[in-house]
Amino acid sequence: QVQLVESGGGLVQPGGSLRLSCAASGFTFSNYAMSWYRQAPGKERELVAHITSAGGSTNYADSVKGRFTISRDNAKNTVYLQMNSLKAEDTAVYYCKVRYQGWWGQGTQVTVSS
């Protein structure tokens, strides 16, 4: 069955960096665009970034543009989210998702705090 397993979350100080990973299995990863979403306490889940199946095109929410980078390694069935210059408002549970499908990971907590 489809599995998406996120990792790499944690506690980081403002201005710091984290790299999230999402390991996929149970489907042909290289055929699907992938997305990262996040959900902060008391807020709706929001799209952070997405990447096409071959990785040739990416798109970002305005709130993370210039600070976050989405990438993928189709040989490893993994999508990444490099997060730099983190701010307190980036605190959320981060989820990976197969774009256009209802397949979600379980999420990984990112907390930005001094």
PDB file of N, CA and C in Angstrom:
ATOM      1  N   GLN A   1       0.843  -1.185   0.000  1.00  0.00           N
ATOM      2  CA  GLN A   1       0.000   0.000   0.000  1.00  0.00           C
ATOM      3  C   GLN A   1       0.884   1.243   0.000  1.00  0.00           C
ATOM      4  N   VAL A   2       0.245   2.381  -0.282  1.00  0.00           N
ATOM      5  CA  VAL A   2       0.986   3.645  -0.333  1.00  0.00           C
ATOM      6  C   VAL A   2       1.443   4.023   1.072  1.00  0.00           C
ATOM      7  N   GLN A   3       2.716   4.372   1.171  1.00  0.00           N
ATOM      8  CA  GLN A   3       3.259   4.885   2.436  1.00  0.00           C
ATOM      9  C   GLN A   3       4.092   6.120   2.158  1.00  0.00           C
ATOM     10  N   LEU A   4       3.893   7.134   2.966  1.00  0.00           N
ATOM     11  CA  LEU A   4       4.691   8.360   2.934  1.00  0.00           C
ATOM     12  C   LEU A   4       5.161   8.607   4.360  1.00  0.00           C
ATOM     13  N   VAL A   5       6.466   8.615   4.563  1.00  0.00           N
ATOM     14  CA  VAL A   5       7.015   8.740   5.902  1.00  0.00           C
ATOM     15  C   VAL A   5       7.923   9.962   5.960  1.00  0.00           C
ATOM     16  N   GLU A   6       7.464  10.971   6.699  1.00  0.00           N
ATOM     17  CA  GLU A   6       8.244  12.196   6.856  1.00  0.00           C
ATOM     18  C   GLU A   6       9.229  12.057   8.003  1.00  0.00           C
ATOM     19  N   SER A   7      10.333  12.762   7.895  1.00  0.00           N
ATOM     20  CA  SER A   7      11.326  12.816   8.964  1.00  0.00           C
ATOM     21  C   SER A   7      12.084  14.133   8.862  1.00  0.00           C
ATOM     22  N   GLY A   8      12.848  14.443   9.903  1.00  0.00           N
ATOM     23  CA  GLY A   8      13.701  15.624   9.876  1.00  0.00           C
ATOM     24  C   GLY A   8      13.179  16.811  10.663  1.00  0.00           C
ATOM     25  N   GLY A   9      11.982  16.700  11.208  1.00  0.00           N
ATOM     26  CA  GLY A   9      11.463  17.799  12.006  1.00  0.00           C
ATOM     27  C   GLY A   9      12.182  17.917  13.337  1.00  0.00           C
ATOM     28  N   GLY A  10      11.873  18.983  14.071  1.00  0.00           N
ATOM     29  CA  GLY A  10      12.482  19.171  15.378  1.00  0.00           C
ATOM     30  C   GLY A  10      12.368  20.601  15.841  1.00  0.00           C
ATOM     31  N   LEU A  11      13.144  20.911  16.866  1.00  0.00           N
ATOM     32  CA  LEU A  11      13.174  22.256  17.435  1.00  0.00           C
ATOM     33  C   LEU A  11      14.396  22.991  16.899  1.00  0.00           C
ATOM     34  N   VAL A  12      14.187  24.198  16.407  1.00  0.00           N
ATOM     35  CA  VAL A  12      15.284  24.990  15.851  1.00  0.00           C
ATOM     36  C   VAL A  12      15.079  26.449  16.246  1.00  0.00           C
ATOM     37  N   GLN A  13      16.159  27.166  16.392  1.00  0.00           N
ATOM     38  CA  GLN A  13      16.091  28.584  16.741  1.00  0.00           C
ATOM     39  C   GLN A  13      15.721  29.416  15.510  1.00  0.00           C
ATOM     40  N   PRO A  14      15.123  30.562  15.721  1.00  0.00           N
ATOM     41  CA  PRO A  14      14.854  31.467  14.591  1.00  0.00           C
ATOM     42  C   PRO A  14      16.136  31.757  13.818  1.00  0.00           C
ATOM     43  N   GLY A  15      16.005  31.743  12.496  1.00  0.00           N
ATOM     44  CA  GLY A  15      17.161  31.924  11.633  1.00  0.00           C
ATOM     45  C   GLY A  15      17.862  30.633  11.269  1.00  0.00           C
ATOM     46  N   GLY A  16      17.491  29.552  11.912  1.00  0.00           N
ATOM     47  CA  GLY A  16      18.128  28.261  11.651  1.00  0.00           C
ATOM     48  C   GLY A  16      17.553  27.551  10.439  1.00  0.00           C
ATOM     49  N   SER A  17      18.043  26.336  10.229  1.00  0.00           N
ATOM     50  CA  SER A  17      17.654  25.543   9.062  1.00  0.00           C
ATOM     51  C   SER A  17      17.290  24.129   9.470  1.00  0.00           C
ATOM     52  N   LEU A  18      16.427  23.532   8.679  1.00  0.00           N
ATOM     53  CA  LEU A  18      16.090  22.120   8.801  1.00  0.00           C
ATOM     54  C   LEU A  18      15.859  21.574   7.398  1.00  0.00           C
ATOM     55  N   ARG A  19      16.107  20.275   7.235  1.00  0.00           N
ATOM     56  CA  ARG A  19      15.741  19.623   5.991  1.00  0.00           C
ATOM     57  C   ARG A  19      14.794  18.473   6.303  1.00  0.00           C
ATOM     58  N   LEU A  20      13.612  18.558   5.737  1.00  0.00           N
ATOM     59  CA  LEU A  20      12.626  17.492   5.881  1.00  0.00           C
ATOM     60  C   LEU A  20      12.763  16.510   4.727  1.00  0.00           C
ATOM     61  N   SER A  21      12.502  15.253   5.033  1.00  0.00           N
ATOM     62  CA  SER A  21      12.487  14.207   4.011  1.00  0.00           C
ATOM     63  C   SER A  21      11.152  13.482   4.057  1.00  0.00           C
ATOM     64  N   CYS A  22      10.745  12.979   2.924  1.00  0.00           N
ATOM     65  CA  CYS A  22       9.535  12.164   2.840  1.00  0.00           C
ATOM     66  C   CYS A  22       9.853  10.965   1.953  1.00  0.00           C
ATOM     67  N   ALA A  23       9.919   9.805   2.564  1.00  0.00           N
ATOM     68  CA  ALA A  23      10.216   8.570   1.843  1.00  0.00           C
ATOM     69  C   ALA A  23       8.914   7.918   1.398  1.00  0.00           C
ATOM     70  N   ALA A  24       8.822   7.642   0.114  1.00  0.00           N
ATOM     71  CA  ALA A  24       7.587   7.111  -0.468  1.00  0.00           C
ATOM     72  C   ALA A  24       7.757   5.652  -0.871  1.00  0.00           C
ATOM     73  N   SER A  25       6.669   4.903  -0.786  1.00  0.00           N
ATOM     74  CA  SER A  25       6.652   3.514  -1.250  1.00  0.00           C
ATOM     75  C   SER A  25       5.229   3.132  -1.594  1.00  0.00           C
ATOM     76  N   GLY A  26       5.105   2.051  -2.367  1.00  0.00           N
ATOM     77  CA  GLY A  26       3.777   1.536  -2.712  1.00  0.00           C
ATOM     78  C   GLY A  26       3.191   2.093  -3.986  1.00  0.00           C
ATOM     79  N   PHE A  27       3.933   2.946  -4.679  1.00  0.00           N
ATOM     80  CA  PHE A  27       3.483   3.487  -5.962  1.00  0.00           C
ATOM     81  C   PHE A  27       4.713   3.898  -6.752  1.00  0.00           C
ATOM     82  N   THR A  28       4.523   4.192  -8.041  1.00  0.00           N
ATOM     83  CA  THR A  28       5.645   4.583  -8.899  1.00  0.00           C
ATOM     84  C   THR A  28       5.923   6.064  -8.675  1.00  0.00           C
ATOM     85  N   PHE A  29       6.828   6.324  -7.753  1.00  0.00           N
ATOM     86  CA  PHE A  29       7.107   7.681  -7.275  1.00  0.00           C
ATOM     87  C   PHE A  29       7.398   8.641  -8.416  1.00  0.00           C
ATOM     88  N   SER A  30       8.186   8.206  -9.370  1.00  0.00           N
ATOM     89  CA  SER A  30       8.641   9.110 -10.434  1.00  0.00           C
ATOM     90  C   SER A  30       7.512   9.545 -11.365  1.00  0.00           C
ATOM     91  N   ASN A  31       6.346   8.953 -11.243  1.00  0.00           N
ATOM     92  CA  ASN A  31       5.208   9.329 -12.088  1.00  0.00           C
ATOM     93  C   ASN A  31       4.358  10.453 -11.512  1.00  0.00           C
ATOM     94  N   TYR A  32       4.635  10.848 -10.262  1.00  0.00           N
ATOM     95  CA  TYR A  32       3.722  11.732  -9.549  1.00  0.00           C
ATOM     96  C   TYR A  32       4.407  13.013  -9.076  1.00  0.00           C
ATOM     97  N   ALA A  33       3.681  14.123  -9.247  1.00  0.00           N
ATOM     98  CA  ALA A  33       4.084  15.359  -8.595  1.00  0.00           C
ATOM     99  C   ALA A  33       3.867  15.214  -7.089  1.00  0.00           C
ATOM    100  N   MET A  34       4.672  15.939  -6.330  1.00  0.00           N
ATOM    101  CA  MET A  34       4.609  15.845  -4.872  1.00  0.00           C
ATOM    102  C   MET A  34       4.466  17.238  -4.268  1.00  0.00           C
ATOM    103  N   SER A  35       3.891  17.278  -3.082  1.00  0.00           N
ATOM    104  CA  SER A  35       3.667  18.549  -2.400  1.00  0.00           C
ATOM    105  C   SER A  35       4.065  18.446  -0.930  1.00  0.00           C
ATOM    106  N   TRP A  36       4.399  19.579  -0.364  1.00  0.00           N
ATOM    107  CA  TRP A  36       4.533  19.727   1.093  1.00  0.00           C
ATOM    108  C   TRP A  36       3.444  20.699   1.554  1.00  0.00           C
ATOM    109  N   TYR A  37       2.773  20.324   2.636  1.00  0.00           N
ATOM    110  CA  TYR A  37       1.783  21.157   3.288  1.00  0.00           C
ATOM    111  C   TYR A  37       2.222  21.362   4.737  1.00  0.00           C
ATOM    112  N   ARG A  38       1.590  22.319   5.395  1.00  0.00           N
ATOM    113  CA  ARG A  38       1.804  22.481   6.822  1.00  0.00           C
ATOM    114  C   ARG A  38       0.508  22.937   7.498  1.00  0.00           C
ATOM    115  N   GLN A  39       0.433  22.624   8.774  1.00  0.00           N
ATOM    116  CA  GLN A  39      -0.718  23.041   9.565  1.00  0.00           C
ATOM    117  C   GLN A  39      -0.244  23.518  10.922  1.00  0.00           C
ATOM    118  N   ALA A  40      -0.466  24.798  11.167  1.00  0.00           N
ATOM    119  CA  ALA A  40      -0.111  25.397  12.447  1.00  0.00           C
ATOM    120  C   ALA A  40      -1.298  25.249  13.402  1.00  0.00           C
ATOM    121  N   PRO A  41      -1.044  25.310  14.702  1.00  0.00           N
ATOM    122  CA  PRO A  41      -2.132  25.175  15.676  1.00  0.00           C
ATOM    123  C   PRO A  41      -3.233  26.197  15.424  1.00  0.00           C
ATOM    124  N   GLY A  42      -4.476  25.716  15.352  1.00  0.00           N
ATOM    125  CA  GLY A  42      -5.615  26.599  15.172  1.00  0.00           C
ATOM    126  C   GLY A  42      -5.793  27.140  13.769  1.00  0.00           C
ATOM    127  N   LYS A  43      -4.986  26.653  12.836  1.00  0.00           N
ATOM    128  CA  LYS A  43      -5.073  27.153  11.462  1.00  0.00           C
ATOM    129  C   LYS A  43      -5.367  26.016  10.497  1.00  0.00           C
ATOM    130  N   GLU A  44      -5.811  26.386   9.310  1.00  0.00           N
ATOM    131  CA  GLU A  44      -6.068  25.379   8.284  1.00  0.00           C
ATOM    132  C   GLU A  44      -4.747  24.910   7.669  1.00  0.00           C
ATOM    133  N   ARG A  45      -4.795  23.702   7.135  1.00  0.00           N
ATOM    134  CA  ARG A  45      -3.632  23.185   6.433  1.00  0.00           C
ATOM    135  C   ARG A  45      -3.400  24.011   5.175  1.00  0.00           C
ATOM    136  N   GLU A  46      -2.139  24.350   4.903  1.00  0.00           N
ATOM    137  CA  GLU A  46      -1.838  25.182   3.746  1.00  0.00           C
ATOM    138  C   GLU A  46      -0.729  24.551   2.900  1.00  0.00           C
ATOM    139  N   LEU A  47      -0.805  24.806   1.600  1.00  0.00           N
ATOM    140  CA  LEU A  47       0.210  24.326   0.671  1.00  0.00           C
ATOM    141  C   LEU A  47       1.480  25.145   0.839  1.00  0.00           C
ATOM    142  N   VAL A  48       2.601  24.475   0.969  1.00  0.00           N
ATOM    143  CA  VAL A  48       3.892  25.150   1.119  1.00  0.00           C
ATOM    144  C   VAL A  48       4.633  25.166  -0.212  1.00  0.00           C
ATOM    145  N   ALA A  49       4.703  24.005  -0.855  1.00  0.00           N
ATOM    146  CA  ALA A  49       5.458  23.905  -2.098  1.00  0.00           C
ATOM    147  C   ALA A  49       5.047  22.647  -2.838  1.00  0.00           C
ATOM    148  N   HIS A  50       5.254  22.669  -4.157  1.00  0.00           N
ATOM    149  CA  HIS A  50       5.084  21.430  -4.906  1.00  0.00           C
ATOM    150  C   HIS A  50       6.123  21.339  -6.011  1.00  0.00           C
ATOM    151  N   ILE A  51       6.307  20.124  -6.484  1.00  0.00           N
ATOM    152  CA  ILE A  51       7.327  19.835  -7.477  1.00  0.00           C
ATOM    153  C   ILE A  51       6.758  18.827  -8.457  1.00  0.00           C
ATOM    154  N   THR A  52       7.079  19.015  -9.724  1.00  0.00           N
ATOM    155  CA  THR A  52       6.574  18.105 -10.750  1.00  0.00           C
ATOM    156  C   THR A  52       7.269  16.748 -10.665  1.00  0.00           C
ATOM    157  N   SER A  53       6.766  15.805 -11.433  1.00  0.00           N
ATOM    158  CA  SER A  53       7.225  14.419 -11.292  1.00  0.00           C
ATOM    159  C   SER A  53       8.716  14.254 -11.585  1.00  0.00           C
ATOM    160  N   ALA A  54       9.213  14.979 -12.569  1.00  0.00           N
ATOM    161  CA  ALA A  54      10.635  14.887 -12.911  1.00  0.00           C
ATOM    162  C   ALA A  54      11.477  15.920 -12.178  1.00  0.00           C
ATOM    163  N   GLY A  55      10.816  16.787 -11.435  1.00  0.00           N
ATOM    164  CA  GLY A  55      11.535  17.797 -10.675  1.00  0.00           C
ATOM    165  C   GLY A  55      11.886  19.044 -11.448  1.00  0.00           C
ATOM    166  N   GLY A  56      11.335  19.173 -12.652  1.00  0.00           N
ATOM    167  CA  GLY A  56      11.725  20.294 -13.483  1.00  0.00           C
ATOM    168  C   GLY A  56      11.040  21.603 -13.156  1.00  0.00           C
ATOM    169  N   SER A  57       9.975  21.537 -12.375  1.00  0.00           N
ATOM    170  CA  SER A  57       9.235  22.761 -12.044  1.00  0.00           C
ATOM    171  C   SER A  57       8.803  22.713 -10.589  1.00  0.00           C
ATOM    172  N   THR A  58       8.916  23.851  -9.941  1.00  0.00           N
ATOM    173  CA  THR A  58       8.535  23.966  -8.541  1.00  0.00           C
ATOM    174  C   THR A  58       7.691  25.219  -8.345  1.00  0.00           C
ATOM    175  N   ASN A  59       6.952  25.236  -7.254  1.00  0.00           N
ATOM    176  CA  ASN A  59       6.161  26.409  -6.915  1.00  0.00           C
ATOM    177  C   ASN A  59       6.067  26.505  -5.410  1.00  0.00           C
ATOM    178  N   TYR A  60       5.958  27.745  -4.908  1.00  0.00           N
ATOM    179  CA  TYR A  60       6.016  27.981  -3.468  1.00  0.00           C
ATOM    180  C   TYR A  60       4.938  28.955  -3.017  1.00  0.00           C
ATOM    181  N   ALA A  61       4.521  28.778  -1.781  1.00  0.00           N
ATOM    182  CA  ALA A  61       3.690  29.791  -1.152  1.00  0.00           C
ATOM    183  C   ALA A  61       4.504  31.068  -0.987  1.00  0.00           C
ATOM    184  N   ASP A  62       3.851  32.211  -1.070  1.00  0.00           N
ATOM    185  CA  ASP A  62       4.573  33.480  -0.941  1.00  0.00           C
ATOM    186  C   ASP A  62       5.299  33.578   0.396  1.00  0.00           C
ATOM    187  N   SER A  63       4.741  32.976   1.423  1.00  0.00           N
ATOM    188  CA  SER A  63       5.306  33.087   2.768  1.00  0.00           C
ATOM    189  C   SER A  63       6.650  32.381   2.918  1.00  0.00           C
ATOM    190  N   VAL A  64       6.971  31.469   2.009  1.00  0.00           N
ATOM    191  CA  VAL A  64       8.226  30.718   2.127  1.00  0.00           C
ATOM    192  C   VAL A  64       9.154  30.940   0.944  1.00  0.00           C
ATOM    193  N   LYS A  65       8.700  31.660  -0.046  1.00  0.00           N
ATOM    194  CA  LYS A  65       9.489  31.870  -1.253  1.00  0.00           C
ATOM    195  C   LYS A  65      10.819  32.529  -0.909  1.00  0.00           C
ATOM    196  N   GLY A  66      11.894  31.970  -1.458  1.00  0.00           N
ATOM    197  CA  GLY A  66      13.224  32.493  -1.192  1.00  0.00           C
ATOM    198  C   GLY A  66      13.879  31.900   0.042  1.00  0.00           C
ATOM    199  N   ARG A  67      13.104  31.190   0.875  1.00  0.00           N
ATOM    200  CA  ARG A  67      13.668  30.577   2.090  1.00  0.00           C
ATOM    201  C   ARG A  67      13.613  29.048   2.037  1.00  0.00           C
ATOM    202  N   PHE A  68      12.599  28.501   1.399  1.00  0.00           N
ATOM    203  CA  PHE A  68      12.418  27.045   1.326  1.00  0.00           C
ATOM    204  C   PHE A  68      12.710  26.569  -0.088  1.00  0.00           C
ATOM    205  N   THR A  69      13.221  25.345  -0.180  1.00  0.00           N
ATOM    206  CA  THR A  69      13.467  24.724  -1.472  1.00  0.00           C
ATOM    207  C   THR A  69      12.962  23.292  -1.444  1.00  0.00           C
ATOM    208  N   ILE A  70      12.101  22.965  -2.393  1.00  0.00           N
ATOM    209  CA  ILE A  70      11.623  21.595  -2.539  1.00  0.00           C
ATOM    210  C   ILE A  70      12.453  20.913  -3.615  1.00  0.00           C
ATOM    211  N   SER A  71      12.779  19.648  -3.382  1.00  0.00           N
ATOM    212  CA  SER A  71      13.543  18.883  -4.366  1.00  0.00           C
ATOM    213  C   SER A  71      13.152  17.414  -4.219  1.00  0.00           C
ATOM    214  N   ARG A  72      13.619  16.608  -5.148  1.00  0.00           N
ATOM    215  CA  ARG A  72      13.299  15.190  -5.088  1.00  0.00           C
ATOM    216  C   ARG A  72      14.423  14.369  -5.671  1.00  0.00           C
ATOM    217  N   ASP A  73      14.509  13.125  -5.227  1.00  0.00           N
ATOM    218  CA  ASP A  73      15.450  12.159  -5.765  1.00  0.00           C
ATOM    219  C   ASP A  73      14.617  10.938  -6.162  1.00  0.00           C
ATOM    220  N   ASN A  74      14.334  10.804  -7.432  1.00  0.00           N
ATOM    221  CA  ASN A  74      13.458   9.707  -7.874  1.00  0.00           C
ATOM    222  C   ASN A  74      14.130   8.345  -7.726  1.00  0.00           C
ATOM    223  N   ALA A  75      15.458   8.320  -7.698  1.00  0.00           N
ATOM    224  CA  ALA A  75      16.157   7.049  -7.485  1.00  0.00           C
ATOM    225  C   ALA A  75      15.982   6.557  -6.046  1.00  0.00           C
ATOM    226  N   LYS A  76      15.736   7.496  -5.137  1.00  0.00           N
ATOM    227  CA  LYS A  76      15.557   7.151  -3.719  1.00  0.00           C
ATOM    228  C   LYS A  76      14.097   7.238  -3.277  1.00  0.00           C
ATOM    229  N   ASN A  77      13.205   7.562  -4.217  1.00  0.00           N
ATOM    230  CA  ASN A  77      11.772   7.696  -3.890  1.00  0.00           C
ATOM    231  C   ASN A  77      11.549   8.651  -2.720  1.00  0.00           C
ATOM    232  N   THR A  78      12.243   9.771  -2.766  1.00  0.00           N
ATOM    233  CA  THR A  78      12.214  10.709  -1.638  1.00  0.00           C
ATOM    234  C   THR A  78      12.050  12.139  -2.140  1.00  0.00           C
ATOM    235  N   VAL A  79      11.233  12.893  -1.428  1.00  0.00           N
ATOM    236  CA  VAL A  79      11.088  14.323  -1.673  1.00  0.00           C
ATOM    237  C   VAL A  79      11.576  15.054  -0.426  1.00  0.00           C
ATOM    238  N   TYR A  80      12.193  16.203  -0.651  1.00  0.00           N
ATOM    239  CA  TYR A  80      12.815  16.969   0.432  1.00  0.00           C
ATOM    240  C   TYR A  80      12.227  18.373   0.510  1.00  0.00           C
ATOM    241  N   LEU A  81      12.363  18.959   1.684  1.00  0.00           N
ATOM    242  CA  LEU A  81      12.049  20.369   1.859  1.00  0.00           C
ATOM    243  C   LEU A  81      13.169  20.982   2.687  1.00  0.00           C
ATOM    244  N   GLN A  82      14.011  21.752   2.039  1.00  0.00           N
ATOM    245  CA  GLN A  82      15.074  22.477   2.732  1.00  0.00           C
ATOM    246  C   GLN A  82      14.503  23.793   3.210  1.00  0.00           C
ATOM    247  N   MET A  83      14.586  24.023   4.502  1.00  0.00           N
ATOM    248  CA  MET A  83      13.999  25.218   5.098  1.00  0.00           C
ATOM    249  C   MET A  83      15.104  26.038   5.750  1.00  0.00           C
ATOM    250  N   ASN A  84      15.316  27.237   5.248  1.00  0.00           N
ATOM    251  CA  ASN A  84      16.332  28.147   5.765  1.00  0.00           C
ATOM    252  C   ASN A  84      15.681  29.399   6.339  1.00  0.00           C
ATOM    253  N   SER A  85      16.442  30.136   7.119  1.00  0.00           N
ATOM    254  CA  SER A  85      15.958  31.399   7.705  1.00  0.00           C
ATOM    255  C   SER A  85      14.597  31.204   8.365  1.00  0.00           C
ATOM    256  N   LEU A  86      14.510  30.179   9.178  1.00  0.00           N
ATOM    257  CA  LEU A  86      13.227  29.832   9.781  1.00  0.00           C
ATOM    258  C   LEU A  86      12.753  30.905  10.750  1.00  0.00           C
ATOM    259  N   LYS A  87      11.430  31.065  10.768  1.00  0.00           N
ATOM    260  CA  LYS A  87      10.784  32.056  11.613  1.00  0.00           C
ATOM    261  C   LYS A  87       9.802  31.343  12.554  1.00  0.00           C
ATOM    262  N   ALA A  88       9.421  32.032  13.604  1.00  0.00           N
ATOM    263  CA  ALA A  88       8.474  31.447  14.552  1.00  0.00           C
ATOM    264  C   ALA A  88       7.173  31.047  13.852  1.00  0.00           C
ATOM    265  N   GLU A  89       6.781  31.820  12.873  1.00  0.00           N
ATOM    266  CA  GLU A  89       5.529  31.531  12.160  1.00  0.00           C
ATOM    267  C   GLU A  89       5.608  30.325  11.235  1.00  0.00           C
ATOM    268  N   ASP A  90       6.792  29.755  11.093  1.00  0.00           N
ATOM    269  CA  ASP A  90       6.930  28.491  10.350  1.00  0.00           C
ATOM    270  C   ASP A  90       6.611  27.279  11.225  1.00  0.00           C
ATOM    271  N   THR A  91       6.405  27.496  12.501  1.00  0.00           N
ATOM    272  CA  THR A  91       6.064  26.395  13.404  1.00  0.00           C
ATOM    273  C   THR A  91       4.763  25.736  12.967  1.00  0.00           C
ATOM    274  N   ALA A  92       4.820  24.428  12.746  1.00  0.00           N
ATOM    275  CA  ALA A  92       3.658  23.696  12.243  1.00  0.00           C
ATOM    276  C   ALA A  92       4.013  22.214  12.149  1.00  0.00           C
ATOM    277  N   VAL A  93       2.999  21.417  11.892  1.00  0.00           N
ATOM    278  CA  VAL A  93       3.227  20.041  11.461  1.00  0.00           C
ATOM    279  C   VAL A  93       3.310  20.065   9.935  1.00  0.00           C
ATOM    280  N   TYR A  94       4.369  19.473   9.417  1.00  0.00           N
ATOM    281  CA  TYR A  94       4.600  19.464   7.980  1.00  0.00           C
ATOM    282  C   TYR A  94       4.271  18.075   7.421  1.00  0.00           C
ATOM    283  N   TYR A  95       3.516  18.084   6.324  1.00  0.00           N
ATOM    284  CA  TYR A  95       3.054  16.850   5.705  1.00  0.00           C
ATOM    285  C   TYR A  95       3.494  16.794   4.252  1.00  0.00           C
ATOM    286  N   CYS A  96       3.866  15.617   3.793  1.00  0.00           N
ATOM    287  CA  CYS A  96       4.023  15.457   2.353  1.00  0.00           C
ATOM    288  C   CYS A  96       2.773  14.792   1.792  1.00  0.00           C
ATOM    289  N   LYS A  97       2.537  15.048   0.542  1.00  0.00           N
ATOM    290  CA  LYS A  97       1.333  14.558  -0.118  1.00  0.00           C
ATOM    291  C   LYS A  97       1.648  14.293  -1.580  1.00  0.00           C
ATOM    292  N   VAL A  98       1.034  13.264  -2.104  1.00  0.00           N
ATOM    293  CA  VAL A  98       1.113  13.020  -3.540  1.00  0.00           C
ATOM    294  C   VAL A  98       0.097  13.957  -4.197  1.00  0.00           C
ATOM    295  N   ARG A  99       0.584  14.808  -5.077  1.00  0.00           N
ATOM    296  CA  ARG A  99      -0.291  15.825  -5.651  1.00  0.00           C
ATOM    297  C   ARG A  99      -1.395  15.174  -6.469  1.00  0.00           C
ATOM    298  N   TYR A 100      -2.579  15.744  -6.367  1.00  0.00           N
ATOM    299  CA  TYR A 100      -3.771  15.280  -7.081  1.00  0.00           C
ATOM    300  C   TYR A 100      -4.284  13.940  -6.572  1.00  0.00           C
ATOM    301  N   GLN A 101      -3.696  13.407  -5.504  1.00  0.00           N
ATOM    302  CA  GLN A 101      -4.167  12.169  -4.890  1.00  0.00           C
ATOM    303  C   GLN A 101      -4.430  12.422  -3.404  1.00  0.00           C
ATOM    304  N   GLY A 102      -5.196  11.551  -2.817  1.00  0.00           N
ATOM    305  CA  GLY A 102      -5.483  11.698  -1.386  1.00  0.00           C
ATOM    306  C   GLY A 102      -4.528  10.944  -0.513  1.00  0.00           C
ATOM    307  N   TRP A 103      -3.262  10.923  -0.872  1.00  0.00           N
ATOM    308  CA  TRP A 103      -2.250  10.182  -0.135  1.00  0.00           C
ATOM    309  C   TRP A 103      -1.393  11.138   0.653  1.00  0.00           C
ATOM    310  N   TRP A 104      -1.442  10.995   1.983  1.00  0.00           N
ATOM    311  CA  TRP A 104      -0.746  11.881   2.909  1.00  0.00           C
ATOM    312  C   TRP A 104       0.199  11.092   3.807  1.00  0.00           C
ATOM    313  N   GLY A 105       1.257  11.764   4.228  1.00  0.00           N
ATOM    314  CA  GLY A 105       2.092  11.216   5.273  1.00  0.00           C
ATOM    315  C   GLY A 105       1.495  11.532   6.633  1.00  0.00           C
ATOM    316  N   GLN A 106       2.182  11.072   7.694  1.00  0.00           N
ATOM    317  CA  GLN A 106       1.666  11.258   9.048  1.00  0.00           C
ATOM    318  C   GLN A 106       2.071  12.596   9.644  1.00  0.00           C
ATOM    319  N   GLY A 107       3.020  13.263   9.022  1.00  0.00           N
ATOM    320  CA  GLY A 107       3.452  14.580   9.472  1.00  0.00           C
ATOM    321  C   GLY A 107       4.666  14.540  10.376  1.00  0.00           C
ATOM    322  N   THR A 108       5.397  15.646  10.367  1.00  0.00           N
ATOM    323  CA  THR A 108       6.541  15.822  11.255  1.00  0.00           C
ATOM    324  C   THR A 108       6.491  17.234  11.832  1.00  0.00           C
ATOM    325  N   GLN A 109       6.719  17.333  13.139  1.00  0.00           N
ATOM    326  CA  GLN A 109       6.581  18.618  13.821  1.00  0.00           C
ATOM    327  C   GLN A 109       7.838  19.460  13.629  1.00  0.00           C
ATOM    328  N   VAL A 110       7.638  20.710  13.251  1.00  0.00           N
ATOM    329  CA  VAL A 110       8.716  21.702  13.192  1.00  0.00           C
ATOM    330  C   VAL A 110       8.356  22.828  14.162  1.00  0.00           C
ATOM    331  N   THR A 111       9.252  23.080  15.103  1.00  0.00           N
ATOM    332  CA  THR A 111       9.040  24.145  16.075  1.00  0.00           C
ATOM    333  C   THR A 111      10.212  25.117  15.996  1.00  0.00           C
ATOM    334  N   VAL A 112       9.887  26.378  15.747  1.00  0.00           N
ATOM    335  CA  VAL A 112      10.913  27.423  15.657  1.00  0.00           C
ATOM    336  C   VAL A 112      10.752  28.323  16.874  1.00  0.00           C
ATOM    337  N   SER A 113      11.726  28.249  17.763  1.00  0.00           N
ATOM    338  CA  SER A 113      11.620  28.981  19.017  1.00  0.00           C
ATOM    339  C   SER A 113      13.000  29.165  19.623  1.00  0.00           C
ATOM    340  N   SER A 114      13.172  30.294  20.316  1.00  0.00           N
ATOM    341  CA  SER A 114      14.429  30.522  21.032  1.00  0.00           C
ATOM    342  C   SER A 114      14.311  30.045  22.476  1.00  0.00           C
TER     343      SER A 114
END
